[in-house]
Short mmCIF file of C-alpha atoms in Angstrom, two decimals:
data_model
loop_
_atom_site.label_atom_id
_atom_site.label_comp_id
_atom_site.label_asym_id
_atom_site.label_seq_id
_atom_site.Cartn_x
_atom_site.Cartn_y
_atom_site.Cartn_z
CA MET A 1487 19.54 -21.64 7.70
CA SER A 1488 18.47 -18.70 9.79
CA THR A 1489 21.19 -16.33 10.95
CA GLY A 1490 19.10 -14.93 13.80
CA LEU A 1491 19.94 -11.40 12.69
CA GLY A 1492 17.29 -8.68 12.59
CA ASP A 1493 16.01 -7.44 9.23
CA ASN A 1494 17.77 -4.08 9.53
CA GLU A 1495 21.07 -5.75 10.33
CA ILE A 1496 20.79 -7.98 7.28
CA ILE A 1497 19.90 -4.97 5.13
CA SER A 1498 23.00 -3.11 6.36
CA ARG A 1499 25.12 -6.09 5.37
CA VAL A 1500 23.56 -6.28 1.91
CA LEU A 1501 24.09 -2.55 1.45
CA ARG A 1502 27.75 -3.01 2.40
CA GLY A 1503 28.06 -5.43 -0.51
CA GLU A 1504 27.28 -8.82 1.06
CA GLN A 1505 24.81 -9.84 -1.62
CA ASN A 1506 24.43 -13.38 -0.24
CA ALA A 1507 22.96 -12.02 3.00
CA TYR A 1508 19.87 -11.11 0.99
CA ALA A 1509 19.01 -14.83 0.74
CA GLU A 1510 18.11 -14.75 4.44
CA LEU A 1511 15.51 -12.03 3.80
CA VAL A 1512 14.14 -14.01 0.85
CA ASN A 1513 13.85 -17.15 3.00
CA ARG A 1514 12.21 -15.20 5.79
CA TYR A 1515 9.53 -13.50 3.72
CA GLN A 1516 8.97 -15.70 0.67
CA GLY A 1517 5.98 -17.48 2.24
CA TYR A 1518 4.26 -14.22 3.18
CA VAL A 1519 4.91 -12.55 -0.16
CA PHE A 1520 3.94 -15.64 -2.15
CA THR A 1521 0.71 -16.17 -0.15
CA LEU A 1522 -0.27 -12.53 -0.50
CA ILE A 1523 0.26 -12.61 -4.28
CA LEU A 1524 -1.36 -16.02 -4.75
CA ARG A 1525 -4.49 -14.81 -3.01
CA MET A 1526 -4.67 -11.92 -5.43
CA VAL A 1527 -3.73 -13.53 -8.74
CA LYS A 1528 -5.03 -17.10 -8.04
CA SER A 1529 -2.37 -18.83 -10.15
CA ARG A 1530 0.73 -20.45 -8.61
CA GLU A 1531 2.89 -19.93 -11.70
CA ASP A 1532 2.05 -16.25 -11.93
CA ALA A 1533 2.40 -15.82 -8.18
CA GLU A 1534 5.87 -17.34 -8.21
CA GLU A 1535 6.97 -15.11 -11.08
CA ILE A 1536 5.57 -11.98 -9.42
CA ALA A 1537 7.09 -12.93 -6.05
CA GLN A 1538 10.51 -13.20 -7.72
CA ASP A 1539 9.99 -9.77 -9.30
CA VAL A 1540 9.06 -8.35 -5.89
CA PHE A 1541 12.28 -9.58 -4.29
CA VAL A 1542 14.38 -8.34 -7.22
CA LYS A 1543 12.71 -4.91 -7.06
CA ALA A 1544 13.16 -4.80 -3.29
CA TYR A 1545 16.85 -5.65 -3.70
CA ARG A 1546 17.41 -2.95 -6.30
CA SER A 1547 15.61 -0.34 -4.17
CA LEU A 1548 17.10 -1.45 -0.87
CA ALA A 1549 19.02 1.82 -0.51
CA ASP A 1550 15.65 3.58 -0.41
CA PHE A 1551 14.51 1.62 2.65
CA ARG A 1552 15.04 4.15 5.42
CA GLY A 1553 13.83 2.01 8.30
CA GLU A 1554 10.91 4.33 9.06
CA SER A 1555 8.59 1.31 8.89
CA LYS A 1556 9.13 -2.39 9.33
CA PHE A 1557 10.94 -4.05 6.41
CA SER A 1558 7.91 -6.33 5.99
CA THR A 1559 5.58 -3.32 5.58
CA TRP A 1560 7.90 -1.83 2.95
CA LEU A 1561 8.16 -5.21 1.18
CA TYR A 1562 4.36 -5.69 1.17
CA THR A 1563 3.96 -2.23 -0.38
CA ILE A 1564 6.14 -3.41 -3.28
CA THR A 1565 4.16 -6.68 -3.35
CA ASN A 1566 0.88 -4.80 -3.54
CA THR A 1567 1.94 -2.46 -6.35
CA THR A 1568 3.59 -5.27 -8.35
CA SER A 1569 0.51 -7.49 -8.06
CA ILE A 1570 -1.83 -4.67 -9.05
CA THR A 1571 0.36 -3.85 -12.06
CA PHE A 1572 0.25 -7.53 -13.06
CA LEU A 1573 -3.54 -7.69 -12.68
CA ARG A 1574 -3.94 -4.55 -14.78
CA LYS A 1575 -1.62 -5.90 -17.45
CA LYS A 1576 -3.50 -9.16 -17.57
CA LYS A 1577 -6.71 -7.16 -17.68
CA LEU A 1578 -8.12 -9.30 -14.96
CA GLU A 1579 -11.01 -7.64 -13.32
CA VAL A 1580 -10.01 -6.33 -9.94
CA HIS A 1581 -13.26 -6.46 -8.09
CA SER A 1582 -14.50 -3.61 -6.01
CA LEU A 1583 -15.66 -4.35 -2.49
CA ASP A 1584 -19.28 -4.46 -3.50
CA ASN A 1585 -18.92 -6.46 -6.68
CA GLU A 1586 -18.33 -10.13 -6.25
CA LYS A 1587 -20.58 -11.54 -8.89
CA VAL A 1588 -17.86 -13.36 -10.79
CA PHE A 1589 -16.44 -14.96 -7.68
CA GLU A 1590 -19.90 -15.91 -6.52
CA ALA A 1591 -20.58 -17.50 -9.91
CA ALA A 1592 -17.39 -19.52 -9.56
CA ASP A 1593 -18.51 -20.64 -6.12
CA ASN A 1594 -21.86 -21.85 -7.30
CA LYS A 1595 -20.35 -23.74 -10.21
CA ASP A 1596 -18.34 -26.11 -8.13
CA SER A 1597 -20.04 -26.01 -4.76
CA GLY A 1598 -21.44 -29.49 -5.34
CA PHE A 1599 -17.99 -30.89 -5.94
CA ARG A 1600 -16.74 -29.10 -2.87
CA ALA A 1601 -19.53 -30.53 -0.75
CA ASN A 1602 -18.17 -34.03 -1.35
CA LEU A 1603 -14.74 -33.02 -0.29
CA ILE A 1604 -15.74 -31.15 2.85
CA GLU A 1605 -15.20 -34.06 5.16
CA GLN A 1606 -11.70 -34.63 3.90
CA LYS A 1607 -10.65 -31.07 4.35
CA SER A 1608 -8.86 -29.92 7.38
CA ARG A 1609 -9.73 -26.62 9.03
CA VAL A 1610 -6.62 -25.05 7.53
CA ASN A 1611 -7.57 -26.08 4.05
CA MET A 1612 -11.08 -24.84 4.60
CA VAL A 1613 -9.88 -21.37 5.60
CA ASN A 1614 -7.44 -21.22 2.70
CA GLU A 1615 -10.14 -22.40 0.32
CA ALA A 1616 -12.62 -19.85 1.62
CA ILE A 1617 -10.06 -17.06 1.29
CA SER A 1618 -9.33 -18.12 -2.30
CA MET A 1619 -13.02 -17.56 -3.08
CA LEU A 1620 -12.83 -13.93 -2.06
CA SER A 1621 -12.10 -11.04 -4.39
CA PRO A 1622 -8.39 -10.05 -4.62
CA ASP A 1623 -9.06 -6.93 -2.52
CA ASP A 1624 -10.70 -8.88 0.29
CA ALA A 1625 -8.18 -11.71 0.20
CA GLU A 1626 -5.31 -9.23 0.31
CA ILE A 1627 -6.55 -7.30 3.33
CA ILE A 1628 -7.35 -10.47 5.28
CA THR A 1629 -3.96 -11.96 4.49
CA LEU A 1630 -2.16 -8.77 5.48
CA PHE A 1631 -4.02 -8.63 8.78
CA TYR A 1632 -3.96 -12.28 9.82
CA LYS A 1633 -0.99 -13.84 8.12
CA ALA A 1634 1.41 -10.97 7.56
CA GLU A 1635 0.51 -9.61 11.02
CA GLN A 1636 0.33 -6.03 9.88
CA SER A 1637 -1.48 -3.47 12.02
CA LEU A 1638 -4.28 -1.35 10.58
CA GLU A 1639 -1.85 1.59 10.34
CA GLU A 1640 0.68 -0.54 8.47
CA ILE A 1641 -1.98 -1.87 6.11
CA SER A 1642 -3.12 1.69 5.47
CA ARG A 1643 0.46 2.54 4.46
CA ILE A 1644 0.73 -0.52 2.20
CA LEU A 1645 -2.61 0.07 0.47
CA ARG A 1646 -2.35 3.87 0.60
CA LEU A 1647 -5.71 4.17 2.32
CA GLU A 1648 -6.98 5.90 5.44
CA THR A 1649 -6.81 3.74 8.58
CA ASN A 1650 -10.58 4.00 9.06
CA THR A 1651 -11.15 2.87 5.46
CA VAL A 1652 -8.91 -0.14 6.12
CA LYS A 1653 -10.90 -0.91 9.26
CA VAL A 1654 -14.20 -0.86 7.34
CA ARG A 1655 -12.77 -2.85 4.43
CA LEU A 1656 -11.37 -5.48 6.79
CA HIS A 1657 -14.69 -5.71 8.56
CA ARG A 1658 -16.57 -6.18 5.26
CA ALA A 1659 -13.99 -8.71 4.00
CA ARG A 1660 -14.42 -10.78 7.15
CA GLY A 1661 -18.17 -10.61 6.75
CA ARG A 1662 -17.90 -11.94 3.22
CA LEU A 1663 -15.47 -14.66 4.33
CA LYS A 1664 -17.94 -15.72 6.98
CA GLU A 1665 -20.66 -15.94 4.31
CA LYS A 1666 -18.41 -18.09 2.09
CA MET A 1667 -17.63 -20.42 4.96
CA GLU A 1668 -21.25 -20.79 5.96
CA LYS A 1669 -22.30 -21.35 2.37
CA ASN A 1670 -19.58 -23.77 1.28
CA PHE A 1671 -18.40 -25.39 4.49
CA SER A 1672 -21.49 -25.29 6.67
CA GLU A 1673 -20.86 -28.75 8.15
CA GLU A 1674 -17.33 -27.93 9.17
CA VAL A 1675 -18.30 -24.55 10.52
CA LYS A 1676 -20.92 -26.27 12.71
CA ASN A 1677 -18.31 -28.65 14.07
CA ILE A 1678 -15.90 -25.94 15.12
CA MET B 84 -28.84 -7.32 34.99
CA SER B 85 -29.63 -5.67 31.65
CA THR B 86 -27.56 -3.11 29.79
CA ASN B 87 -29.30 -0.37 27.85
CA ILE B 88 -27.84 -0.30 24.33
CA ASN B 89 -29.51 3.01 23.54
CA ASN B 90 -27.32 4.81 26.08
CA SER B 91 -24.19 3.03 24.85
CA PRO B 92 -20.83 4.73 24.29
CA LEU B 93 -20.46 2.63 21.12
CA GLY B 94 -19.92 4.49 17.87
CA ALA B 95 -21.68 3.89 14.58
CA GLY B 96 -21.77 0.38 13.12
CA GLY B 97 -23.68 -2.79 13.79
CA ILE B 98 -23.07 -5.46 16.39
CA GLU B 99 -20.55 -7.23 14.17
CA GLN B 100 -18.45 -4.14 13.57
CA GLN B 101 -18.36 -3.35 17.28
CA LEU B 102 -17.48 -6.93 18.14
CA TRP B 103 -14.72 -7.14 15.54
CA SER B 104 -13.19 -3.99 16.99
CA TYR B 105 -13.47 -5.56 20.45
CA ILE B 106 -11.89 -8.84 19.30
CA ASP B 107 -9.08 -7.00 17.46
CA GLY B 108 -8.42 -4.85 20.52
CA HIS B 109 -9.30 -1.61 18.74
CA SER B 110 -12.11 -0.54 21.08
CA SER B 111 -11.61 2.23 23.61
CA SER B 112 -11.60 1.27 27.30
CA GLU B 113 -15.10 2.73 27.67
CA GLU B 114 -16.38 0.68 24.74
CA ARG B 115 -14.64 -2.43 26.04
CA SER B 116 -16.24 -2.29 29.43
CA PHE B 117 -19.64 -1.61 27.86
CA ILE B 118 -19.29 -4.56 25.46
CA GLU B 119 -18.16 -6.81 28.31
CA LYS B 120 -21.32 -5.93 30.22
CA LEU B 121 -23.41 -6.60 27.10
CA LEU B 122 -21.74 -9.99 26.62
CA GLN B 123 -22.78 -10.97 30.11
CA SER B 124 -26.36 -9.73 29.86
CA ASN B 125 -27.38 -9.88 26.20
CA LEU B 126 -27.73 -13.31 24.58
CA GLU B 127 -27.71 -11.92 21.02
CA TRP B 128 -24.38 -10.19 21.62
CA LYS B 129 -22.97 -13.23 23.38
CA ASN B 130 -23.86 -15.61 20.54
CA LYS B 131 -22.56 -13.24 17.88
CA TYR B 132 -19.34 -12.75 19.85
CA HIS B 133 -18.65 -16.49 20.01
CA GLU B 134 -19.47 -16.85 16.33
CA LEU B 135 -17.00 -14.12 15.35
CA LEU B 136 -14.38 -15.33 17.80
CA ASP B 137 -14.48 -18.78 16.18
CA ILE B 138 -13.85 -17.23 12.77
CA HIS B 139 -11.08 -15.07 14.21
CA GLN B 140 -9.39 -18.15 15.66
CA LEU B 141 -9.87 -20.06 12.44
CA MET B 142 -8.23 -17.24 10.51
CA ASN B 143 -5.17 -17.54 12.69
CA THR B 144 -4.88 -21.24 11.87
CA SER B 145 -4.64 -20.64 8.11
CA GLU B 146 -1.24 -21.56 6.76
CA LEU B 147 1.13 -19.77 4.45
CA GLU B 148 1.48 -21.05 0.93
CA GLN B 149 5.04 -21.87 -0.07
CA PRO B 150 6.65 -21.24 -3.47
CA SER B 151 8.85 -23.85 -5.16
CA LEU B 152 11.98 -25.12 -3.42
CA ARG B 153 14.18 -23.32 -5.95
CA PHE B 154 12.60 -19.97 -5.18
CA THR B 155 15.45 -18.42 -3.15
CA LYS B 156 18.01 -19.77 -5.60
CA ASN B 157 16.10 -18.25 -8.54
CA VAL B 158 15.89 -14.86 -6.82
CA MET B 159 19.60 -14.91 -5.94
CA GLU B 160 20.51 -15.83 -9.53
CA ARG B 161 18.43 -12.91 -10.80
CA ILE B 162 19.81 -10.32 -8.38
CA ALA B 163 23.36 -11.40 -9.23
CA GLN B 164 22.87 -9.49 -12.50
CA TYR B 165 21.92 -6.26 -10.71
CA HIS B 166 23.44 -3.64 -8.47
CA ILE B 167 21.55 -1.87 -5.73
CA ALA B 168 20.35 1.44 -7.16
CA PRO B 169 21.54 4.56 -5.32
CA ALA B 170 19.01 5.96 -2.86
CA THR B 171 16.54 8.28 -4.57
CA LYS B 172 17.33 11.13 -2.19
CA ASN B 173 20.96 11.02 -3.37
CA TYR B 174 20.22 11.77 -6.99
CA ILE B 175 17.20 14.01 -6.53
CA ASN B 176 18.98 17.09 -5.31
CA LYS B 177 16.69 19.32 -3.30
CA LYS B 178 18.75 22.38 -4.28
CA ILE B 179 17.87 21.78 -7.92
CA ILE B 180 14.18 21.56 -7.07
CA TRP B 181 14.42 24.77 -5.06
CA GLY B 182 16.34 26.40 -7.96
CA ILE B 183 13.59 25.48 -10.43
CA ALA B 184 10.96 26.81 -8.01
CA ALA B 185 12.92 30.06 -7.56
CA PHE B 186 13.17 30.42 -11.35
CA PHE B 187 9.42 30.19 -11.86
CA ILE B 188 8.56 32.31 -8.82
CA THR B 189 10.89 35.05 -10.09
CA LEU B 190 9.39 34.78 -13.57
CA ILE B 191 5.80 35.05 -12.32
CA THR B 192 6.58 37.80 -9.81
CA GLY B 193 8.40 39.79 -12.49
CA PHE B 194 5.47 39.60 -14.87
CA LEU B 195 3.03 40.56 -12.14
CA ILE B 196 5.10 43.58 -11.05
CA TYR B 197 5.51 44.69 -14.62
CA GLY B 198 1.80 44.21 -15.34
CA PHE B 199 0.67 46.17 -12.29
CA ALA B 200 3.15 48.92 -13.10
CA GLN B 201 1.40 49.36 -16.45
CA ILE B 202 -2.01 49.97 -14.89
CA ASP B 203 -3.26 53.55 -14.69
CA TRP B 204 -5.29 53.36 -11.47
CA ASN B 205 -6.58 56.97 -11.87
CA ASP B 206 -8.10 56.31 -15.26
CA LYS B 207 -11.87 56.87 -14.92
CA SER B 208 -12.81 55.81 -18.45
CA ASP B 209 -15.70 53.42 -19.06
CA SER B 210 -13.38 50.62 -20.07
CA THR B 211 -14.00 47.53 -17.99
CA LEU B 212 -10.30 46.76 -18.08
CA PRO B 213 -8.09 49.08 -16.06
CA VAL B 214 -5.49 48.70 -18.81
CA ASP B 215 -5.90 50.17 -22.27
CA LEU B 216 -4.15 47.47 -24.25
CA SER B 217 -3.97 49.67 -27.34
CA GLN B 218 -1.75 52.06 -25.43
CA VAL B 219 0.74 49.46 -24.20
CA ASP B 220 4.02 49.99 -26.00
CA PHE B 221 5.29 46.46 -26.49
CA SER B 222 8.49 47.68 -28.12
CA LYS B 223 9.51 49.08 -24.76
CA ILE B 224 8.86 45.87 -22.86
CA PHE B 225 12.11 44.28 -23.88
CA ASN B 226 13.99 47.53 -23.94
CA ASN B 227 14.06 48.89 -20.45
CA ASN B 228 16.22 48.42 -17.35
CA PHE B 229 13.62 46.49 -15.37
CA VAL B 230 13.08 43.80 -17.99
CA ASN B 231 16.79 43.61 -18.77
CA GLY B 232 17.57 43.13 -15.07
CA PHE B 233 14.81 40.59 -14.73
CA MET B 234 16.02 38.60 -17.71
CA MET B 235 19.55 38.74 -16.35
CA VAL B 236 18.42 37.22 -13.02
CA ASN B 237 16.66 34.40 -14.88
CA VAL B 238 19.66 33.72 -17.12
CA LEU B 239 21.88 33.58 -14.02
CA LEU B 240 19.50 31.17 -12.27
CA GLY B 241 19.45 29.03 -15.42
CA LEU B 242 23.26 28.95 -15.53
CA VAL B 243 23.45 28.00 -11.85
CA LEU B 244 21.04 25.12 -12.48
CA LEU B 245 22.99 23.97 -15.54
CA ASP B 246 26.23 24.13 -13.53
CA ARG B 247 24.75 21.94 -10.80
CA VAL B 248 23.45 19.36 -13.27
CA LEU B 249 26.85 19.19 -15.03
CA ALA B 250 28.70 19.00 -11.70
CA ASN B 251 26.53 16.09 -10.60
CA LYS B 252 27.15 14.28 -13.87
CA ARG B 253 30.92 14.85 -13.53
CA LYS B 254 30.83 13.41 -9.99
CA LYS B 255 28.94 10.36 -11.22
CA PHE B 256 31.50 9.70 -13.99
CA GLN B 257 34.37 10.12 -11.51
CA LYS B 258 32.72 7.60 -9.14
CA GLN B 259 32.19 5.09 -11.91
CA ALA B 260 35.80 5.48 -13.07
#
């Protein structure tokens, strides 16, 4: 149940020793954190494990949150570093912006199967599906911008990149998402 | 009415990039008004704009994924085993960092002063080095007032640092007790 308190107020309570107040922050941000991680690591089990780690790390470092940015921005920074560490550990290839061959190969493999399902898919599913076909970098930046409602400046802080670089990367990611949609969901895209 | 794109105030980047900036609200007022004119007069821009706007609206309809129902409970069970770590700024004492910096600056400055003092600037010999290393009396280096004083300053700085570290540790133990 939501307490209606602001993030900073809840954080003050937790820092005063009310550990249970932290549950409100977990409830509030679990969907955002989980979605962000899932779009990077592509496995629900791993995403759930990493999301738990993120909230535990955030709790332990809560005294370091100085309120200079939004709590969500700070939390997504932890989410980003934890996910990247996981991907490195797993030795999964983190694709650069210009290298999507593996993801493209995956697309082609099951595009026929997808074509049969297109009609059953809702718009929401289609968008989620298209995002899941993107590289972790692209999926992350799109999720941060659209779902986590972070500004370009906030994303630049989370990803430790220049704002202009974020702008270009977001633009390219959207371009690639558009391509995926047109390629895999052309019928639905036409009907929009 | 036609708008001349060649005289546009738009920065670098293709139509899509300009339109995404416009849709996101990141264009300047000059760019905005120029794009608005283009959207009225240029069919290519108009079609592209509607195409990108559809994608933009679709993106906003995407839903968040949800973890398992036990997620919050699992997190709360895990954090019950931990305490919140003290803020980093509390245990990284800036005075200690400044002390270490002062120690090294003093060390380097001392060596430089001593080195320059050894140079005979009036020596007109052919040697490429202004210092004749064979004539440096190393036995005197650690046996004169300057070096002794210099070493004393460094020892004192070292003791001050050690004192601060021990004092911090003592405070920590007292807090825990």
